[in-house]
CSV table of C-alpha atoms in Angstrom, one decimal:
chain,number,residue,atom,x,y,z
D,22,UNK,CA,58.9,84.8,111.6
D,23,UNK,CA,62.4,83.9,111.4
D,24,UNK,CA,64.0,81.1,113.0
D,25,UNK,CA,65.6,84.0,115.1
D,26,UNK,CA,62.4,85.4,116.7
D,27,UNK,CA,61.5,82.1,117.3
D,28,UNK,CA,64.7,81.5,119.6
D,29,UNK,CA,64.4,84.9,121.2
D,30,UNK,CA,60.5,83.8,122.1
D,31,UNK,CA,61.7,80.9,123.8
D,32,UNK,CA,64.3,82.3,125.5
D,33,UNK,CA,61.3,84.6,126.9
D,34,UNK,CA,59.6,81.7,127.8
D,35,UNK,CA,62.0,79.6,129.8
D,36,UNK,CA,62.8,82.9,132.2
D,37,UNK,CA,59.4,83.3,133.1
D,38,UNK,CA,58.7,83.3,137.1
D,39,UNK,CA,55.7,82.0,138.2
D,40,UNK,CA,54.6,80.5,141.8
D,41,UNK,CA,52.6,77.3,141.8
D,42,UNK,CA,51.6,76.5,145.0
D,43,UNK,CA,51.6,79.9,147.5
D,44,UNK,CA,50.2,78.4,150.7
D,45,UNK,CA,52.3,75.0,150.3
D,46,UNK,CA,55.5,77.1,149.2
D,47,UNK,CA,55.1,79.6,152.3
D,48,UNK,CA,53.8,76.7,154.8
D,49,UNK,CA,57.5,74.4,153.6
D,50,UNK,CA,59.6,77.7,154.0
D,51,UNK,CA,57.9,78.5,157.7
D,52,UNK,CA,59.1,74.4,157.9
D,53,UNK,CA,62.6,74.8,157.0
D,54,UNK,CA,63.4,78.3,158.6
D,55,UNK,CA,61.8,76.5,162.1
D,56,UNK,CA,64.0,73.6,161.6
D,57,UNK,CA,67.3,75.7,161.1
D,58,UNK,CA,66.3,77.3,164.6
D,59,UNK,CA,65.1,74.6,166.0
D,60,UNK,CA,68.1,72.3,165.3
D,61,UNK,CA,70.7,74.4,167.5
D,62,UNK,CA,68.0,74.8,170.0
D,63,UNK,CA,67.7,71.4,170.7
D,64,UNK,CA,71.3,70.0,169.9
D,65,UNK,CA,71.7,72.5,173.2
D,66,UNK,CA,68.8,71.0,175.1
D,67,UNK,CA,69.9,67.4,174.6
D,68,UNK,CA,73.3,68.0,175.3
D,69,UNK,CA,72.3,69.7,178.5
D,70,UNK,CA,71.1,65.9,178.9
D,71,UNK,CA,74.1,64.5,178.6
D,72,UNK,CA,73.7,62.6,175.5
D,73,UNK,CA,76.1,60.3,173.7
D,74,UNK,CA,78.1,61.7,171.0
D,75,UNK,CA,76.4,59.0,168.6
D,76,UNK,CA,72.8,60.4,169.7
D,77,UNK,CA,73.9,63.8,168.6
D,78,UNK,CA,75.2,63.1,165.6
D,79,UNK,CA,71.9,61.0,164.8
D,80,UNK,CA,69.8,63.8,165.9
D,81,UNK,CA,71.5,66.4,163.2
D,82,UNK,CA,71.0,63.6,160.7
D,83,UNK,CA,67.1,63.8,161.1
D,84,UNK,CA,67.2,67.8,161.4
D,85,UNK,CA,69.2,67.8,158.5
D,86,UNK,CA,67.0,65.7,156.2
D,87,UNK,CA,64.6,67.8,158.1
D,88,UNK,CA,65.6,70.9,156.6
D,89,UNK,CA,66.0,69.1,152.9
D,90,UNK,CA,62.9,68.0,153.0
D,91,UNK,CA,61.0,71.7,153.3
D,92,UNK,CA,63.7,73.4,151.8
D,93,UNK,CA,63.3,71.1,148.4
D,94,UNK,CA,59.8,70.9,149.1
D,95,UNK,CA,59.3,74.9,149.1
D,96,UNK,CA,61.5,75.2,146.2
D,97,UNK,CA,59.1,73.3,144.1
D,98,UNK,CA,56.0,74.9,145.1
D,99,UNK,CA,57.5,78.1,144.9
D,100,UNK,CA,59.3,78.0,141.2
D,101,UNK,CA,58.1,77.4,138.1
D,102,UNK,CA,60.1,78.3,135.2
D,103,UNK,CA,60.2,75.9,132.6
D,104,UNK,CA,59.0,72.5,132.3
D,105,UNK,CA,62.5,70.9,132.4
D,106,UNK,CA,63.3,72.8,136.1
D,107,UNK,CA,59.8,71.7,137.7
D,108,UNK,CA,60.6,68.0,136.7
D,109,UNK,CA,64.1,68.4,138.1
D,110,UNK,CA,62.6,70.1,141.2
D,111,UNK,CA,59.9,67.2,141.4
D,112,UNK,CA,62.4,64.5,141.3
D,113,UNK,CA,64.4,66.4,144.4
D,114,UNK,CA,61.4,67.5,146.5
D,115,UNK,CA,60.3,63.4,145.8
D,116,UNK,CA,63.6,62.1,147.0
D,117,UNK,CA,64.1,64.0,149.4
D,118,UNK,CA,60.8,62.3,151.3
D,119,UNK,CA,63.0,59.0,151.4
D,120,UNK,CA,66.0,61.0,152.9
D,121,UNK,CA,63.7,62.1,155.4
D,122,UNK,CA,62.2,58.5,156.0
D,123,UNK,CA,65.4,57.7,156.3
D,124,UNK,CA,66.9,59.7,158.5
D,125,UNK,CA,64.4,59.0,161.3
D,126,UNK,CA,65.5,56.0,161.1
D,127,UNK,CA,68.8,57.1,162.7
């Protein structure tokens, strides 16, 4: 085998589409698609309320750490194509449980 097949091989390798996780992928998807409709919903609702601006504007922060949260957190489950992309996917679904923490703190 020639140093050529070798590079076509892993080439092969790294385009490879598996999912890890199905139930945690589909169950973090079902997350972020609720929290995309749920976030006009109840920007609506609260300013029905009469909120302050500054309540609003914290409220979208949470949602939108909210919807980071599942979205990275589906992506990870759901992808798996090479070793480099899940670490890469780790390290994002990982931080963004501190953006999250975060943002209810708003």
């Amino acid at each position: 085998m020639t140093y050529k097949d070798m590079t076509i091989i892993q080439e092969k390798e790294i385009f490879v589409f598996r999912i890890k996780d199905f139930w945690s992928a589909v169950t973090h998807f079902i997350g972020m698609v609720a929290a995309i409709i749920g976030m006009p919903i109840l920007l609506i609702k609260a300013a029905s309320y009469q909120a302050s601006f500054l309540s609003m504007i914290s409220f979208m922060i949470f949602m939108l750490s909210m919807i980071l949260l599942y979205g990275a957190s589906a992506s990870y489950h759901s992808f798996h194509v090479s070793n480099r992309v899940d670490m890469i996917l780790k390290k994002i679904d990982h931080s963004s449980i501190f953006i999250l923490i975060a943002g209810s703190y708003t």
